[in-house]
CSV table of C-alpha atoms in Angstrom, one decimal:
chain,number,residue,atom,x,y,z
T,6,UNK,CA,110.8,110.9,105.8
T,7,UNK,CA,109.4,107.4,105.5
T,8,UNK,CA,108.8,107.4,101.8
T,9,UNK,CA,111.9,109.5,100.8
T,10,UNK,CA,109.8,112.4,99.6
T,11,UNK,CA,107.9,110.3,97.0
T,12,UNK,CA,104.3,111.6,96.9
T,13,UNK,CA,103.0,108.5,95.1
T,14,UNK,CA,102.9,104.9,96.3
T,15,UNK,CA,101.9,102.7,93.4
T,16,UNK,CA,99.4,100.1,94.4
T,17,UNK,CA,99.5,96.8,92.5
T,18,UNK,CA,96.0,95.3,92.3
T,19,UNK,CA,96.6,93.0,89.4
T,20,UNK,CA,99.7,90.9,88.7
T,21,UNK,CA,99.9,92.3,85.1
T,22,UNK,CA,100.9,95.6,86.7
T,23,UNK,CA,104.0,94.1,88.3
T,24,UNK,CA,106.1,94.5,85.1
T,25,UNK,CA,104.8,98.1,84.9
T,26,UNK,CA,105.6,99.1,88.4
T,27,UNK,CA,109.2,98.0,88.4
T,28,UNK,CA,109.9,100.4,85.5
T,29,UNK,CA,109.1,103.4,87.8
T,30,UNK,CA,111.6,104.7,90.3
T,31,UNK,CA,109.4,104.6,93.3
T,32,UNK,CA,111.1,103.0,96.3
T,33,UNK,CA,107.8,101.7,97.8
T,34,UNK,CA,105.0,99.6,96.2
T,35,UNK,CA,101.8,98.6,97.9
T,36,UNK,CA,100.7,95.1,97.1
T,37,UNK,CA,96.9,94.5,97.1
T,38,UNK,CA,94.8,91.4,96.2
T,39,UNK,CA,97.5,88.8,96.4
T,40,UNK,CA,97.3,85.0,96.7
T,41,UNK,CA,99.3,83.3,99.4
T,42,UNK,CA,100.8,80.9,96.9
T,43,UNK,CA,102.3,83.7,94.8
T,44,UNK,CA,103.5,86.0,97.5
T,45,UNK,CA,107.0,84.8,98.1
T,46,UNK,CA,107.9,85.0,94.4
T,47,UNK,CA,106.3,88.4,94.0
T,48,UNK,CA,108.0,89.9,97.0
T,49,UNK,CA,111.3,88.4,95.8
T,50,UNK,CA,110.9,89.9,92.4
T,51,UNK,CA,110.0,93.3,93.7
T,52,UNK,CA,113.0,93.2,96.2
T,53,UNK,CA,115.3,92.2,93.3
T,54,UNK,CA,114.1,95.3,91.5
T,55,UNK,CA,114.9,97.5,94.5
T,56,UNK,CA,111.3,98.0,95.7
T,57,UNK,CA,110.2,97.9,99.3
T,58,UNK,CA,106.8,96.2,99.6
T,59,UNK,CA,103.9,97.3,101.8
T,60,UNK,CA,101.7,94.2,101.8
T,61,UNK,CA,98.0,94.6,102.5
T,62,UNK,CA,97.6,91.7,104.9
T,63,UNK,CA,93.8,91.8,104.9
T,64,UNK,CA,93.7,91.2,101.1
T,65,UNK,CA,95.9,88.1,101.0
T,66,UNK,CA,93.7,85.3,99.5
T,67,UNK,CA,94.1,82.0,101.3
T,68,UNK,CA,95.3,83.5,104.6
T,69,UNK,CA,93.3,84.6,107.6
T,70,UNK,CA,94.1,88.2,108.6
T,71,UNK,CA,94.9,87.6,112.2
T,72,UNK,CA,97.9,87.4,114.5
T,73,UNK,CA,98.9,84.0,113.2
T,74,UNK,CA,98.6,85.0,109.5
T,75,UNK,CA,100.7,88.1,110.3
T,76,UNK,CA,103.3,85.9,112.0
T,77,UNK,CA,103.5,83.8,108.8
T,78,UNK,CA,103.8,86.9,106.6
T,79,UNK,CA,106.5,88.4,108.8
T,80,UNK,CA,108.6,85.2,109.1
T,81,UNK,CA,108.3,83.6,105.8
T,82,UNK,CA,107.1,86.1,103.2
T,83,UNK,CA,109.1,89.0,104.6
T,84,UNK,CA,107.5,92.2,103.1
T,85,UNK,CA,108.9,95.5,104.3
T,86,UNK,CA,105.6,96.5,105.9
T,87,UNK,CA,102.1,95.4,106.5
T,88,UNK,CA,98.9,97.4,105.8
T,89,UNK,CA,95.8,96.4,107.8
T,90,UNK,CA,92.7,97.5,109.6
T,91,UNK,CA,93.3,94.9,112.3
T,92,UNK,CA,95.0,95.6,115.6
T,93,UNK,CA,96.5,92.1,116.1
T,94,UNK,CA,98.1,92.2,112.6
T,95,UNK,CA,99.7,95.6,113.1
T,96,UNK,CA,100.9,94.8,116.6
T,97,UNK,CA,102.5,91.5,115.2
T,98,UNK,CA,104.1,93.5,112.4
T,99,UNK,CA,105.5,96.0,115.0
T,100,UNK,CA,107.0,93.2,117.1
T,101,UNK,CA,108.7,91.9,113.9
T,102,UNK,CA,110.1,95.4,113.1
T,103,UNK,CA,108.1,95.9,109.9
T,104,UNK,CA,106.6,99.2,108.8
T,105,UNK,CA,103.0,99.4,110.0
T,106,UNK,CA,100.3,101.1,108.1
T,107,UNK,CA,96.9,101.3,109.8
T,108,UNK,CA,94.2,101.5,107.2
T,109,UNK,CA,91.2,103.6,108.2
T,110,UNK,CA,87.8,103.6,106.5
T,111,UNK,CA,86.0,106.8,107.2
T,112,UNK,CA,82.4,106.0,107.1
T,113,UNK,CA,81.1,108.3,109.8
T,114,UNK,CA,82.1,110.1,113.0
T,115,UNK,CA,81.9,106.9,115.0
T,116,UNK,CA,84.4,105.2,112.6
T,117,UNK,CA,86.7,108.2,112.9
T,118,UNK,CA,86.6,108.1,116.7
T,119,UNK,CA,87.2,104.3,116.8
T,120,UNK,CA,90.1,104.8,114.5
T,121,UNK,CA,91.7,107.4,116.8
T,122,UNK,CA,91.4,104.9,119.7
T,123,UNK,CA,93.0,102.2,117.7
T,124,UNK,CA,95.8,104.6,116.5
T,125,UNK,CA,96.6,105.4,120.2
T,126,UNK,CA,96.8,101.7,121.1
T,127,UNK,CA,98.9,100.6,118.0
T,128,UNK,CA,101.1,103.7,117.3
T,129,UNK,CA,101.5,102.7,113.7
T,130,UNK,CA,104.2,104.2,111.5
T,131,UNK,CA,101.6,105.8,109.3
T,132,UNK,CA,97.9,105.9,108.7
T,133,UNK,CA,96.2,105.3,105.3
T,134,UNK,CA,92.9,107.2,105.1
T,135,UNK,CA,90.1,106.0,102.8
T,136,UNK,CA,88.6,107.6,100.9
T,137,UNK,CA,91.5,109.9,100.2
T,138,UNK,CA,89.4,112.6,98.7
T,139,UNK,CA,88.4,114.3,101.9
T,140,UNK,CA,91.2,116.9,102.4
T,141,UNK,CA,90.0,118.4,105.7
T,142,UNK,CA,89.8,115.0,107.3
T,143,UNK,CA,93.3,114.1,106.0
T,144,UNK,CA,94.5,117.3,107.6
T,145,UNK,CA,92.7,116.6,110.9
T,146,UNK,CA,94.1,113.0,111.2
T,147,UNK,CA,97.6,114.2,110.4
T,148,UNK,CA,97.4,116.9,113.1
T,149,UNK,CA,95.7,114.7,115.7
T,150,UNK,CA,97.9,111.6,115.2
T,151,UNK,CA,101.2,113.3,114.5
T,152,UNK,CA,101.8,110.4,112.0
T,153,UNK,CA,102.4,110.5,108.3
T,154,UNK,CA,99.1,110.0,106.4
T,155,UNK,CA,98.6,108.2,103.2
T,156,UNK,CA,95.5,109.1,101.2
T,157,UNK,CA,94.0,106.2,99.3
T,158,UNK,CA,90.8,105.2,97.7
T,159,UNK,CA,88.7,107.0,95.1
T,160,UNK,CA,91.6,109.2,94.0
T,161,UNK,CA,91.1,109.2,90.2
T,162,UNK,CA,92.7,112.4,89.0
T,163,UNK,CA,95.9,114.3,89.3
T,164,UNK,CA,94.0,117.2,90.9
T,165,UNK,CA,92.6,114.9,93.6
T,166,UNK,CA,96.1,113.5,94.4
T,167,UNK,CA,97.5,117.0,94.6
T,168,UNK,CA,94.6,118.1,96.9
T,169,UNK,CA,95.3,115.2,99.3
T,170,UNK,CA,99.0,116.1,99.4
T,171,UNK,CA,98.3,119.8,99.9
T,172,UNK,CA,96.0,118.8,102.8
T,173,UNK,CA,99.0,117.1,104.5
T,174,UNK,CA,99.1,113.6,103.1
T,175,UNK,CA,102.7,112.4,103.0
T,176,UNK,CA,101.8,110.3,100.0
T,177,UNK,CA,98.9,109.1,97.8
T,178,UNK,CA,98.4,105.4,97.1
T,179,UNK,CA,96.8,104.6,93.8
T,180,UNK,CA,96.3,101.7,91.5
T,181,UNK,CA,95.8,104.1,88.6
T,182,UNK,CA,99.1,103.7,86.8
T,183,UNK,CA,98.6,106.9,84.9
T,184,UNK,CA,99.1,108.7,88.2
T,185,UNK,CA,102.3,106.8,89.1
T,186,UNK,CA,104.5,109.4,87.4
T,187,UNK,CA,103.0,112.3,89.3
T,188,UNK,CA,105.8,114.4,90.9
């Protein structure tokens, strides 16, 4: 299993949460809202604390989220994986043998169909579904894609996290540190 049976992927949105996240025994950390000038030292610190980093490439301030930005991240920043909504970013990450997480925003049926087409073209390692509070859609995407699904976005309670996992999510990503110890 990709996440070694960990149901929670802590998402670090604020640098003040870095000290908090290293105290948990989660193998993976999702890094959101980062700044290009701080990335190398943040990734190094997390790696030194035995964390694998899934970097959200679309949320790196100071870096364009395109093929060239992804090449920079893969070659010089060296996270363990990239999260993105962009095909070129994910294909570049795949070429560089990083874990690929396709982020899917479920706005309507057209967005869902477009996401399926993109999944087919990219063949990401896993899919992050947002919002993660729609259990029947999590189940549908997991069954149709045959890929691990991460539920993210708007998960505010333990019950919502458990519902997503029960619907087939391999993991739940959350920036709510009070949910990081959920087993």
